Amino acid sequence: MRDISTRESYANLSRLKIISVLAVNGVYFMIFTGLFFLFQDFAHSRGVVRAGYFFSLQMGVMIAIRLFGGTLFDRFSKRGLIVTAFVFTAGGFILLNGLHDEGMLLPVAVIFGIGMGLSAPALNSLMFVVSEPRFRSFNVNMMMFTVHMGSFFGPLLGGIAVDSIGYNGFWDIAAAGTLGTALVFMLLGRVK
C-alpha cells in the first residue's frame, strides 16, 4: 500500500463532513477555554466567593458522563448528541447572566457539565466514523489542532469581548454562537 501524500491528506479536509466536525470541535474548545479562563473574575464580580466549586462539579459531571455514558454514545445519533450538548451549553451561558450569588452556581455547573460532557466524546467518535480509514490518524491530529486553536482563541476573543461589552454581552454572544453552531451543524448533517 502506497504512502498517502501531504496533498491528499489536506485535500481530505475539504470534505464537508470532515471540515464541519473540525469546525465544531474548534468552537467547542473556544467555548470551554473562554469560560474556564474568564469564570473566576466573573464570579467574583457577582459576589461569588467559592468559584472553584463550579469547575470541580462541572468536571465531575463530565467525567461521570464519559465513564458511564458508553451506551448513550453507542445508542444515539452522534450529531444529535452534539446538537443536544450545544443546546445545554447555550442554556448554561444564558443562566450565567442571572448568576448573582452562590445559590445558582452548582446547578449551572451541572448544566455545563452535561453539555460539555456530551460534546467531546461524540465529536471524536463522529470524526472516526466519517473519516476514510487511510485518513483517520491525520484527521485525529487535525482534531488536536482545533483543540489548540480553540484554546488560543477562546481566552483571547473572550477577553476582548468582556473588555468591550462586559460579561453579560459576552455570555449573550456565547449563547447565540453556541446555538447557531448547533443549528448549522444539524443542517449540514442532512447534506449528502
Short mmCIF file of N, CA, C and O in Angstrom, two decimals, residues 1-15 18 22 126-143:
data_model
loop_
_atom_site.label_atom_id
_atom_site.label_comp_id
_atom_site.label_asym_id
_atom_site.label_seq_id
_atom_site.Cartn_x
_atom_site.Cartn_y
_atom_site.Cartn_z
N MET A 1 0.85 -1.20 0.00
CA MET A 1 0.00 0.00 0.00
C MET A 1 0.88 1.25 0.00
O MET A 1 1.82 1.37 0.77
N ARG A 2 0.59 2.16 -0.92
CA ARG A 2 1.44 3.34 -1.07
C ARG A 2 1.19 4.34 0.05
O ARG A 2 0.13 4.37 0.67
N ASP A 3 2.20 5.18 0.29
CA ASP A 3 2.07 6.23 1.29
C ASP A 3 1.10 7.29 0.80
O ASP A 3 0.96 7.54 -0.40
N ILE A 4 0.44 7.91 1.76
CA ILE A 4 -0.50 8.98 1.43
C ILE A 4 0.28 10.29 1.41
O ILE A 4 1.04 10.59 2.33
N SER A 5 0.08 11.07 0.37
CA SER A 5 0.81 12.33 0.25
C SER A 5 0.20 13.39 1.17
O SER A 5 -0.97 13.29 1.58
N THR A 6 1.02 14.38 1.47
CA THR A 6 0.54 15.50 2.28
C THR A 6 -0.62 16.20 1.59
O THR A 6 -1.61 16.59 2.22
N ARG A 7 -0.50 16.32 0.27
CA ARG A 7 -1.57 16.98 -0.50
C ARG A 7 -2.90 16.22 -0.36
O ARG A 7 -3.95 16.83 -0.18
N GLU A 8 -2.84 14.88 -0.45
CA GLU A 8 -4.06 14.08 -0.30
C GLU A 8 -4.64 14.23 1.10
O GLU A 8 -5.86 14.32 1.27
N SER A 9 -3.77 14.26 2.09
CA SER A 9 -4.23 14.40 3.47
C SER A 9 -4.98 15.70 3.67
O SER A 9 -6.07 15.72 4.26
N TYR A 10 -4.42 16.79 3.17
CA TYR A 10 -5.09 18.09 3.33
C TYR A 10 -6.33 18.19 2.44
O TYR A 10 -7.31 18.84 2.81
N ALA A 11 -6.30 17.54 1.27
CA ALA A 11 -7.47 17.55 0.39
C ALA A 11 -8.65 16.86 1.06
O ALA A 11 -9.81 17.25 0.87
N ASN A 12 -8.38 15.85 1.89
CA ASN A 12 -9.43 15.14 2.61
C ASN A 12 -10.20 16.08 3.54
O ASN A 12 -11.38 15.87 3.81
N LEU A 13 -9.54 17.14 4.00
CA LEU A 13 -10.20 18.09 4.91
C LEU A 13 -11.29 18.90 4.23
O LEU A 13 -12.12 19.50 4.90
N SER A 14 -11.28 18.92 2.89
CA SER A 14 -12.29 19.71 2.18
C SER A 14 -13.65 19.02 2.15
O SER A 14 -14.64 19.63 1.77
N ARG A 15 -13.70 17.76 2.55
CA ARG A 15 -14.99 17.07 2.61
C ARG A 15 -15.85 17.73 3.69
O ARG A 15 -15.39 17.99 4.80
N ILE A 18 -15.97 16.24 7.18
CA ILE A 18 -14.73 16.37 7.95
C ILE A 18 -14.57 17.81 8.47
O ILE A 18 -14.35 18.04 9.65
N LEU A 22 -14.44 19.32 12.39
CA LEU A 22 -13.29 20.09 12.86
C LEU A 22 -13.72 21.48 13.34
O LEU A 22 -13.26 21.95 14.38
N LEU A 126 -17.56 10.79 16.09
CA LEU A 126 -18.06 11.14 14.77
C LEU A 126 -16.92 11.31 13.77
O LEU A 126 -17.02 10.86 12.62
N MET A 127 -15.82 11.92 14.19
CA MET A 127 -14.68 12.06 13.29
C MET A 127 -14.17 10.70 12.85
O MET A 127 -13.83 10.49 11.69
N PHE A 128 -14.12 9.75 13.77
CA PHE A 128 -13.68 8.40 13.43
C PHE A 128 -14.61 7.78 12.39
O PHE A 128 -14.16 7.16 11.42
N VAL A 129 -15.92 7.96 12.56
CA VAL A 129 -16.91 7.36 11.67
C VAL A 129 -16.86 7.99 10.28
O VAL A 129 -16.94 7.27 9.27
N VAL A 130 -16.75 9.31 10.18
CA VAL A 130 -16.82 9.97 8.87
C VAL A 130 -15.49 9.97 8.12
O VAL A 130 -15.46 10.29 6.94
N SER A 131 -14.41 9.60 8.79
CA SER A 131 -13.09 9.58 8.13
C SER A 131 -12.87 8.29 7.37
O SER A 131 -13.22 7.20 7.84
N GLU A 132 -12.26 8.41 6.19
CA GLU A 132 -11.81 7.21 5.50
C GLU A 132 -10.69 6.60 6.33
O GLU A 132 -9.89 7.33 6.94
N PRO A 133 -10.61 5.27 6.39
CA PRO A 133 -9.59 4.63 7.23
C PRO A 133 -8.17 5.16 6.99
O PRO A 133 -7.41 5.35 7.94
N ARG A 134 -7.82 5.44 5.76
CA ARG A 134 -6.44 5.88 5.48
C ARG A 134 -6.16 7.29 5.99
O ARG A 134 -5.00 7.68 6.13
N PHE A 135 -7.21 8.08 6.28
CA PHE A 135 -7.02 9.45 6.77
C PHE A 135 -7.33 9.60 8.27
O PHE A 135 -7.26 10.70 8.79
N ARG A 136 -7.69 8.51 8.94
CA ARG A 136 -8.13 8.63 10.33
C ARG A 136 -7.06 9.23 11.23
O ARG A 136 -7.35 10.12 12.04
N SER A 137 -5.84 8.76 11.13
CA SER A 137 -4.79 9.29 12.03
C SER A 137 -4.52 10.76 11.74
O SER A 137 -4.34 11.56 12.66
N PHE A 138 -4.55 11.14 10.47
CA PHE A 138 -4.36 12.55 10.11
C PHE A 138 -5.51 13.39 10.67
O PHE A 138 -5.28 14.47 11.24
N ASN A 139 -6.73 12.91 10.52
CA ASN A 139 -7.89 13.67 10.98
C ASN A 139 -7.93 13.79 12.50
O ASN A 139 -8.35 14.82 13.04
N VAL A 140 -7.48 12.75 13.20
CA VAL A 140 -7.38 12.83 14.66
C VAL A 140 -6.36 13.91 15.04
O VAL A 140 -6.57 14.68 15.98
N ASN A 141 -5.26 13.97 14.29
CA ASN A 141 -4.27 15.02 14.53
C ASN A 141 -4.87 16.40 14.28
O ASN A 141 -4.61 17.35 15.04
N MET A 142 -5.70 16.52 13.27
CA MET A 142 -6.36 17.80 12.99
C MET A 142 -7.36 18.16 14.09
O MET A 142 -7.58 19.33 14.39
N MET A 143 -7.97 17.14 14.72
CA MET A 143 -8.84 17.41 15.87
C MET A 143 -8.02 18.04 16.99
O MET A 143 -8.47 18.99 17.64
#
